[in-house]
PDB file of C-alpha atoms and ligand atoms in Angstrom:
ATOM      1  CA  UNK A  17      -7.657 -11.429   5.348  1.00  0.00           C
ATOM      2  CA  UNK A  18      -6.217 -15.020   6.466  1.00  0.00           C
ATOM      3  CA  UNK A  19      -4.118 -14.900   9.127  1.00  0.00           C
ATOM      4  CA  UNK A  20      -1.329 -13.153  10.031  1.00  0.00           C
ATOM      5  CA  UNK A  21       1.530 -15.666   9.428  1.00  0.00           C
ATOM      6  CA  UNK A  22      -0.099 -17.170   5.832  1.00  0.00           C
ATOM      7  CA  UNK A  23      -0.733 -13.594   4.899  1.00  0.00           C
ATOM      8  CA  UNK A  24       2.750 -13.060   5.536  1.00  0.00           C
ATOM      9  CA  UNK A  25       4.481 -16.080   3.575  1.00  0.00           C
ATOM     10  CA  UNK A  26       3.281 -14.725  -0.120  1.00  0.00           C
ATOM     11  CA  UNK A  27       5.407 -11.502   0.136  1.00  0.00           C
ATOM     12  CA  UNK A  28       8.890 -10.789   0.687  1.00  0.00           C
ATOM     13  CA  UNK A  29       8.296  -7.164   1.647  1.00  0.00           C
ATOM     14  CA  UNK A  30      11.812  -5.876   1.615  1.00  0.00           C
ATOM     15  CA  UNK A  31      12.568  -7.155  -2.021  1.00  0.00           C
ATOM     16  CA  UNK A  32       9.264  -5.350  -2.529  1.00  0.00           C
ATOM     17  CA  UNK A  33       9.775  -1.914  -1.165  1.00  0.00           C
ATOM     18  CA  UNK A  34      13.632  -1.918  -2.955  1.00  0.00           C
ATOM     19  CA  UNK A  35      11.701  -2.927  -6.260  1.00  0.00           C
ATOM     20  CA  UNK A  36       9.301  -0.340  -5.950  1.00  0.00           C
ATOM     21  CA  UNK A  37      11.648   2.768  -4.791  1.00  0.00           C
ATOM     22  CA  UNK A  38      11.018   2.587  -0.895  1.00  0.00           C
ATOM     23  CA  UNK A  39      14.205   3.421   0.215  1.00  0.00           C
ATOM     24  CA  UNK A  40      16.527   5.693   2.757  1.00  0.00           C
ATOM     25  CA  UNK A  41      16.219   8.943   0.720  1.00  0.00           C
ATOM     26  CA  UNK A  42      12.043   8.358   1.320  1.00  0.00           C
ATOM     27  CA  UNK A  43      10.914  11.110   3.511  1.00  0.00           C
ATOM     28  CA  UNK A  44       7.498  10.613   4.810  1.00  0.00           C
ATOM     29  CA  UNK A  45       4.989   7.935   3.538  1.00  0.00           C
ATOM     30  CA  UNK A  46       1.309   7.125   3.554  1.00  0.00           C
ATOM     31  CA  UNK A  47      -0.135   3.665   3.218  1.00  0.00           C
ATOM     32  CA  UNK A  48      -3.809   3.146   2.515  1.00  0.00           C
ATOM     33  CA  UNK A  49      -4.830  -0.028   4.317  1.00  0.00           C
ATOM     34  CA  UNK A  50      -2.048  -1.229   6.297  1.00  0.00           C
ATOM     35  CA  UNK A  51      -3.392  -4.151   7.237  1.00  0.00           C
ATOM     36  CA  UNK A  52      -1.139  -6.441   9.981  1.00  0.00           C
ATOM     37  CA  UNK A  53       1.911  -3.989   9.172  1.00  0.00           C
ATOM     38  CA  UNK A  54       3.281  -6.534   6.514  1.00  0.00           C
ATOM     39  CA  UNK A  55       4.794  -3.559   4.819  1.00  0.00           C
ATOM     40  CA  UNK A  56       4.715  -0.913   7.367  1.00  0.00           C
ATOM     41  CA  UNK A  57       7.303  -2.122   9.516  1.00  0.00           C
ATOM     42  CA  UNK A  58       9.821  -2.843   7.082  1.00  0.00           C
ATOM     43  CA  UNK A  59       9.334   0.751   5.232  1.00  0.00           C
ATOM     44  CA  UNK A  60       9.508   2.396   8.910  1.00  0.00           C
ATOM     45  CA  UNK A  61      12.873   0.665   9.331  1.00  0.00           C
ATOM     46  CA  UNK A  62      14.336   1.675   6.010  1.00  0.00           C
ATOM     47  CA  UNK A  63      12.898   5.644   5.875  1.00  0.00           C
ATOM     48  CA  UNK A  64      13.766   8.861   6.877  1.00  0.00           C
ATOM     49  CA  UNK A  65      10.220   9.925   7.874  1.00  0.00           C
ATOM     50  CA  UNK A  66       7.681   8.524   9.126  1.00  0.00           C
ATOM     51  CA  UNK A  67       4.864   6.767   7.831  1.00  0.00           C
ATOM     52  CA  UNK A  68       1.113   6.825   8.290  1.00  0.00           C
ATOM     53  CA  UNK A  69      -0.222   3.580   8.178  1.00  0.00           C
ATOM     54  CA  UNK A  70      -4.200   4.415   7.816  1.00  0.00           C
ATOM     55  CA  UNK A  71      -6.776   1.437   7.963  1.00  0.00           C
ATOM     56  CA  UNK A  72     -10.263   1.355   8.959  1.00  0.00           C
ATOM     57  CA  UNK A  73     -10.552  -2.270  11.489  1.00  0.00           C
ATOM     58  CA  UNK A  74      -9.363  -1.160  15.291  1.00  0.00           C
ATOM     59  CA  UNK A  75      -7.603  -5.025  14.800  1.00  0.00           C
ATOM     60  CA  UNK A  76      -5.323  -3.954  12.277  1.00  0.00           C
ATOM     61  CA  UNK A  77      -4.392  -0.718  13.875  1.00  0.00           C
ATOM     62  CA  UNK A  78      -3.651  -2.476  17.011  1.00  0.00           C
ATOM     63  CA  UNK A  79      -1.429  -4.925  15.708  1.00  0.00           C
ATOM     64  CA  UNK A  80       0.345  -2.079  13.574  1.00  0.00           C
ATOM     65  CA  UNK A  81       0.939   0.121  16.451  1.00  0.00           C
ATOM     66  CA  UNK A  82       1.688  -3.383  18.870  1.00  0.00           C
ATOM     67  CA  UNK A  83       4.909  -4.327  15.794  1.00  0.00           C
ATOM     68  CA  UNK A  84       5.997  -0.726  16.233  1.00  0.00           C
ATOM     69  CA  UNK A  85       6.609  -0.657  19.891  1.00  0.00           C
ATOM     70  CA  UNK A  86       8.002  -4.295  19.990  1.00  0.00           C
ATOM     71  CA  UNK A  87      10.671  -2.814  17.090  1.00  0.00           C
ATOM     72  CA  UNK A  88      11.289   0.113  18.751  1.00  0.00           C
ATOM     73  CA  UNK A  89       9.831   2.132  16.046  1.00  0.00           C
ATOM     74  CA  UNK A  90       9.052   5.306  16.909  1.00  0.00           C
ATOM     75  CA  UNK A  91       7.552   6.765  13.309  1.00  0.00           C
ATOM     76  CA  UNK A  92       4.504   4.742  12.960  1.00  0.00           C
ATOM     77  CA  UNK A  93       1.181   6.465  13.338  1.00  0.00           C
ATOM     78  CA  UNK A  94      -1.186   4.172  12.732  1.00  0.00           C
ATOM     79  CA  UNK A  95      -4.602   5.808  12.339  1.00  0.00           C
ATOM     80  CA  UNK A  96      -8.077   4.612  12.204  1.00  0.00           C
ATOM     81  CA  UNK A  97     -10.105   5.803   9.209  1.00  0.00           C
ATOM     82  CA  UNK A  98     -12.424   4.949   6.601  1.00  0.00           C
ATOM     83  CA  UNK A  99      -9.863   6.627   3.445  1.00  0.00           C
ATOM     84  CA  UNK A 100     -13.290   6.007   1.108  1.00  0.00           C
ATOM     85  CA  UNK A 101     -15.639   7.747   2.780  1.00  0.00           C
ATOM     86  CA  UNK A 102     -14.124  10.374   5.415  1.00  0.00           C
ATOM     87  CA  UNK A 103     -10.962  10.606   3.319  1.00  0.00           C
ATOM     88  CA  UNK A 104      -7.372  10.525   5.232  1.00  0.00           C
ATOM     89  CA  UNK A 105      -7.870  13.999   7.057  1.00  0.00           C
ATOM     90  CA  UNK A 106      -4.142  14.114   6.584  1.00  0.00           C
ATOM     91  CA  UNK A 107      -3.023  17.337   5.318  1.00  0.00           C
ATOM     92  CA  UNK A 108      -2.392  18.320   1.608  1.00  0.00           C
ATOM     93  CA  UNK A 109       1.738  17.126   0.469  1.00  0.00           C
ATOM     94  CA  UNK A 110       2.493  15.368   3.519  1.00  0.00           C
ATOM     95  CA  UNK A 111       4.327  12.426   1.439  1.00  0.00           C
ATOM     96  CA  UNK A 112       6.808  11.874  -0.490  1.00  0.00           C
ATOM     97  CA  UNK A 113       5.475   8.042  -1.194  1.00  0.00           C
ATOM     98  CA  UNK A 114       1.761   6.567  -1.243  1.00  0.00           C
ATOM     99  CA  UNK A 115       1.544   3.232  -0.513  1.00  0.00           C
ATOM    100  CA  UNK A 116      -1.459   1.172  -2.663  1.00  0.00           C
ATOM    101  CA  UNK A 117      -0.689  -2.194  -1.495  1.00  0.00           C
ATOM    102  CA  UNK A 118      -3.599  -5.026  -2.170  1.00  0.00           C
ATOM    103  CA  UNK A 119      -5.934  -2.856  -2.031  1.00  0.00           C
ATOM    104  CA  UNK A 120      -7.076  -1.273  -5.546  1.00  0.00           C
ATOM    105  CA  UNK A 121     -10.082  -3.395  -5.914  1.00  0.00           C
ATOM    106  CA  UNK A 122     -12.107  -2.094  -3.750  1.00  0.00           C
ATOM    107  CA  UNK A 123     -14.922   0.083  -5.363  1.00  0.00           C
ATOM    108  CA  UNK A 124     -14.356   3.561  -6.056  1.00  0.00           C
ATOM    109  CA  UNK A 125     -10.566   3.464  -6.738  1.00  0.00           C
ATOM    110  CA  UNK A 126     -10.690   6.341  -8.508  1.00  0.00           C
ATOM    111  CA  UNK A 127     -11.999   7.937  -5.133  1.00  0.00           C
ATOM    112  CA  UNK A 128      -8.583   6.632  -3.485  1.00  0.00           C
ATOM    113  CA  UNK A 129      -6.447   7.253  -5.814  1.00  0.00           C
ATOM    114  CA  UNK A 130      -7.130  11.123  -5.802  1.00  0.00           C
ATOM    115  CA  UNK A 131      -7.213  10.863  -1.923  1.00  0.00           C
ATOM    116  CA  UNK A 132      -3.319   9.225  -2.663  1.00  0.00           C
ATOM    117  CA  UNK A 133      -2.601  12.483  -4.792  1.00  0.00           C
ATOM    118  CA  UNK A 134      -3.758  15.077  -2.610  1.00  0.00           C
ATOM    119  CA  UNK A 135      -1.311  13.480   0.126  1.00  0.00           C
ATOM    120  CA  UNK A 136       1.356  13.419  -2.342  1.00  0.00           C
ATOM    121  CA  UNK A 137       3.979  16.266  -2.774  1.00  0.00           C
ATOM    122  CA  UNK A 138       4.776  17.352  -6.673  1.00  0.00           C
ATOM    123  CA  UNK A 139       6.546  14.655  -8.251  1.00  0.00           C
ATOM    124  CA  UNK A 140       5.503  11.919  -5.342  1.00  0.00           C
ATOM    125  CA  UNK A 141       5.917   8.697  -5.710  1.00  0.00           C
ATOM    126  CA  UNK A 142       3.007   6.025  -6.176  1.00  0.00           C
ATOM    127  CA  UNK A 143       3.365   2.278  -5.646  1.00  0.00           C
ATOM    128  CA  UNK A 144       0.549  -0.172  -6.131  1.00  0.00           C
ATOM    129  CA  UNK A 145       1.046  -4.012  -5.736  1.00  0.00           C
ATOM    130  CA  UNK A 146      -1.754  -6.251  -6.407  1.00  0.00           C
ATOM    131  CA  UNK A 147      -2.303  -9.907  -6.894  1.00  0.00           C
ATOM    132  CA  UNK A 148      -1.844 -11.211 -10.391  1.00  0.00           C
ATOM    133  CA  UNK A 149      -4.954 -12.147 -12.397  1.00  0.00           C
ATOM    134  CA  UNK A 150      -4.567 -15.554 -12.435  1.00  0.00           C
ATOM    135  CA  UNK A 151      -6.673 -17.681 -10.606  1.00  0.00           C
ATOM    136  CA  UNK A 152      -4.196 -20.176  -9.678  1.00  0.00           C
ATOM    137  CA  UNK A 153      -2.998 -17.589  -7.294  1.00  0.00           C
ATOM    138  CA  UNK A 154      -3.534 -19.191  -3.340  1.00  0.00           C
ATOM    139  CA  UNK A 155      -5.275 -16.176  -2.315  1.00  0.00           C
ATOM    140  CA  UNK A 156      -6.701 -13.043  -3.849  1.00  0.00           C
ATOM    141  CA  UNK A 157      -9.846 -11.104  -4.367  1.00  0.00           C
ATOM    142  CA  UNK A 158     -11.890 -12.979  -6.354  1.00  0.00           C
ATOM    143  CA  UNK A 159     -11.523 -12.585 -10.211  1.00  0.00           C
ATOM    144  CA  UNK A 160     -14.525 -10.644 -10.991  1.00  0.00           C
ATOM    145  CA  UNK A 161     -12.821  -7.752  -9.230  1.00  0.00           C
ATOM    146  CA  UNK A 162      -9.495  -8.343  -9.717  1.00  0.00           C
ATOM    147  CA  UNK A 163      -7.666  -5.281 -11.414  1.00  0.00           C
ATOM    148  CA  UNK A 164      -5.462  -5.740 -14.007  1.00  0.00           C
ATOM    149  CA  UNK A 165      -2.141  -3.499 -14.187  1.00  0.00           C
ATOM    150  CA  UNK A 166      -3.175  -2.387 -17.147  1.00  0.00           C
ATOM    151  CA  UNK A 167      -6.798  -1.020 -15.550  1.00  0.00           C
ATOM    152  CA  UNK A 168      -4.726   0.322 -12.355  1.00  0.00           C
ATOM    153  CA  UNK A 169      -2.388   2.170 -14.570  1.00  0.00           C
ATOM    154  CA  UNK A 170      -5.322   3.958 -16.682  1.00  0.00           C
ATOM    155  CA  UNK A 171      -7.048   4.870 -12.957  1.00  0.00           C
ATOM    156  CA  UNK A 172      -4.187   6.217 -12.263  1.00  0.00           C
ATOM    157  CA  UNK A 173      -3.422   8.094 -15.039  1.00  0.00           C
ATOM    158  CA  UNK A 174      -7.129   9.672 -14.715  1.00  0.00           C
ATOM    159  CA  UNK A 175      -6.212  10.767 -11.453  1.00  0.00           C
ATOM    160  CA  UNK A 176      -3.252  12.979 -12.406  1.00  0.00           C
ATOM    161  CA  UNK A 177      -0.633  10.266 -12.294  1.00  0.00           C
ATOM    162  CA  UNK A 178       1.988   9.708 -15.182  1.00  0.00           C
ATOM    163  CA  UNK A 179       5.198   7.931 -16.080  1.00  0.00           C
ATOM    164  CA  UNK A 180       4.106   4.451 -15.362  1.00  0.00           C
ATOM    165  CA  UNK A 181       6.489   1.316 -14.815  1.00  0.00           C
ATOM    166  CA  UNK A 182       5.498  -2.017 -13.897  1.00  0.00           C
ATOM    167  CA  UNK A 183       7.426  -4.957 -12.013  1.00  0.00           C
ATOM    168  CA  UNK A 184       6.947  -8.618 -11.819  1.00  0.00           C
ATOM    169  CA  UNK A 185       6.999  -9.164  -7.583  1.00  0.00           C
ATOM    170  CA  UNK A 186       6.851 -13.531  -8.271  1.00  0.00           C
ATOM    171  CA  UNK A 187       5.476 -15.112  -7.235  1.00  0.00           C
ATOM    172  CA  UNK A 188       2.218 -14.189  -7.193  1.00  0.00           C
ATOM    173  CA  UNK A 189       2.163  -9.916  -7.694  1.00  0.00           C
ATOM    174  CA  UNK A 190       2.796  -7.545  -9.904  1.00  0.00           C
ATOM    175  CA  UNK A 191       3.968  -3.772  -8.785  1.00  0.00           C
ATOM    176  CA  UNK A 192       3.250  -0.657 -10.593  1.00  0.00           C
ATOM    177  CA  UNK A 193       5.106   2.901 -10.028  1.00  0.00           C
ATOM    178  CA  UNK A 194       3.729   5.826 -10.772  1.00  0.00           C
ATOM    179  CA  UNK A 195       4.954   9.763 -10.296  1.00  0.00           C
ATOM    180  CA  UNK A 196       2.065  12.675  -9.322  1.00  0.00           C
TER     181      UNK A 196
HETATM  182  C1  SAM B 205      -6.061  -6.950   1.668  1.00  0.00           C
HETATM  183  S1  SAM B 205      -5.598  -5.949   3.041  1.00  0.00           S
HETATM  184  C2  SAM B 205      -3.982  -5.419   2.553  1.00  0.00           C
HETATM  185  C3  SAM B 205      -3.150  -4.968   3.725  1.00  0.00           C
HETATM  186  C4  SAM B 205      -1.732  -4.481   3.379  1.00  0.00           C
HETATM  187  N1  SAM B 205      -1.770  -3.368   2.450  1.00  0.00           N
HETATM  188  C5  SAM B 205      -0.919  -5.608   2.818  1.00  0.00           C
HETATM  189  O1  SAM B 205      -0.760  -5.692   1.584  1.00  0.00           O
HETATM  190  O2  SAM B 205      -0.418  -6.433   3.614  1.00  0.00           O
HETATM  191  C6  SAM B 205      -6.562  -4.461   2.841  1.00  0.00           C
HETATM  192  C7  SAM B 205      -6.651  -3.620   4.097  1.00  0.00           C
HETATM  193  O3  SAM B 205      -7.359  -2.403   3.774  1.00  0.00           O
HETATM  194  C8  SAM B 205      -8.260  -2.095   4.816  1.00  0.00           C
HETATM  195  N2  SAM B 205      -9.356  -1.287   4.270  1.00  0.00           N
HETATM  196  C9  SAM B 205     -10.313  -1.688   3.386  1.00  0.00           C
HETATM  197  N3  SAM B 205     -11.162  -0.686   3.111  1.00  0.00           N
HETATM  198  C10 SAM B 205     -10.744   0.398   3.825  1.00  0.00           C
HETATM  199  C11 SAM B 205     -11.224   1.742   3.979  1.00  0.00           C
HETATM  200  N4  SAM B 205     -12.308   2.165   3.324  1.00  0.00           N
HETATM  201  N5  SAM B 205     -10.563   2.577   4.806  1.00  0.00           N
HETATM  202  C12 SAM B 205      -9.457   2.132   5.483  1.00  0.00           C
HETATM  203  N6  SAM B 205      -8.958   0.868   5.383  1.00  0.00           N
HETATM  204  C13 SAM B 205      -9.594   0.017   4.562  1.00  0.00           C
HETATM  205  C14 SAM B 205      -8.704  -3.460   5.353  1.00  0.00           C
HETATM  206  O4  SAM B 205      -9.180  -3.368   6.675  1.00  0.00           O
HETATM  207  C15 SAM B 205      -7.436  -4.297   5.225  1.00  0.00           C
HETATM  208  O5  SAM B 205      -6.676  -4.285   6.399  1.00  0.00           O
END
């Protein structure tokens, strides 16, 4: 990750989170890899639950929790967990949203993506955003792993998830939705 501030100038979360369905009739949320809380504190502000912001360096869960406080946020549990290899431990259906933000090429999506089901209630939302495959783009995994939406959306599928849309987040993104 670069730092916090460049991370932060090639999203404009809110316009994200609208775009993708994050809104006040959300209940509770889970986001897998949280990061500095780019997205976490803007869906905390916006939802009716709360959300569980998992990632797996103490950094990022420090900061996470740290943005909550200083906003006054008081549902944002930000817990530290390796979602690939332990799982979330969270129970079954305790979301009505799973957040996939910039993180789908890591190996074994197909291992996450049926960790983001079991989390989900029946008919719960999925959003993924991920950098477009172009290498142009200032930052990014490199190309060689790079999904394409078209790759997310069959990984998805194979997990259990259907109705696919996809979004163009510019400048450099694309978002996909996705129902369990
Ligand atoms: C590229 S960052 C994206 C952060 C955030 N979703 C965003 O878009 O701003 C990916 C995050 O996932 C976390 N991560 C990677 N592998 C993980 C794992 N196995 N378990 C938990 N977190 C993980 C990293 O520590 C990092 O903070």
């Amino acid at each position: 990750m670069p730092d916090q501030k460049a991370w932060e100038n090639f999203f404009d979360p809110e316009k994200i989170l609208k775009t993708l369905g994050l809104g006040h009739r959300v209940n509770n949320v889970v986001e897998f890899g949280c990061g500095y809380g780019t997205f976490t504190i803007p869906t905390a502000k916006i939802i009716k639950g709360k959300i569980y912001a998992l990632d797996i360096e103490p950094d990022m869960i420090r900061i996470t929790k740290e943005r909550a406080r200083n906003n006054k946020l008081d549902n944002v549990e930000a817990i530290l967990c390796d979602f690939i290899n332990d799982g979330s431990n969270l129970p079954n259906e305790t979301a009505d949203y799973a957040m996939l933000f910039n993180i789908l090429h890591l190996e074994q999506p197909g291992k996450l993506l049926n960790e983001a089901r079991r989390v989900l209630k029946k008919d719960g939302k999925l959003g993924i955003i991920h950098w477009n495959c172009d290498p142009k783009t200032p930052r990014g995994p490199s190309m060689a792993i790079r999904p394409k939406p078209e790759q997310c959306i069959e990984w998805a599928k194979s997990a259990g998830f259907r109705s696919p849309k996809r979004f163009d987040l510019k400048p450099y993104h694309y978002g996909l939705l996705l129902v369990k």
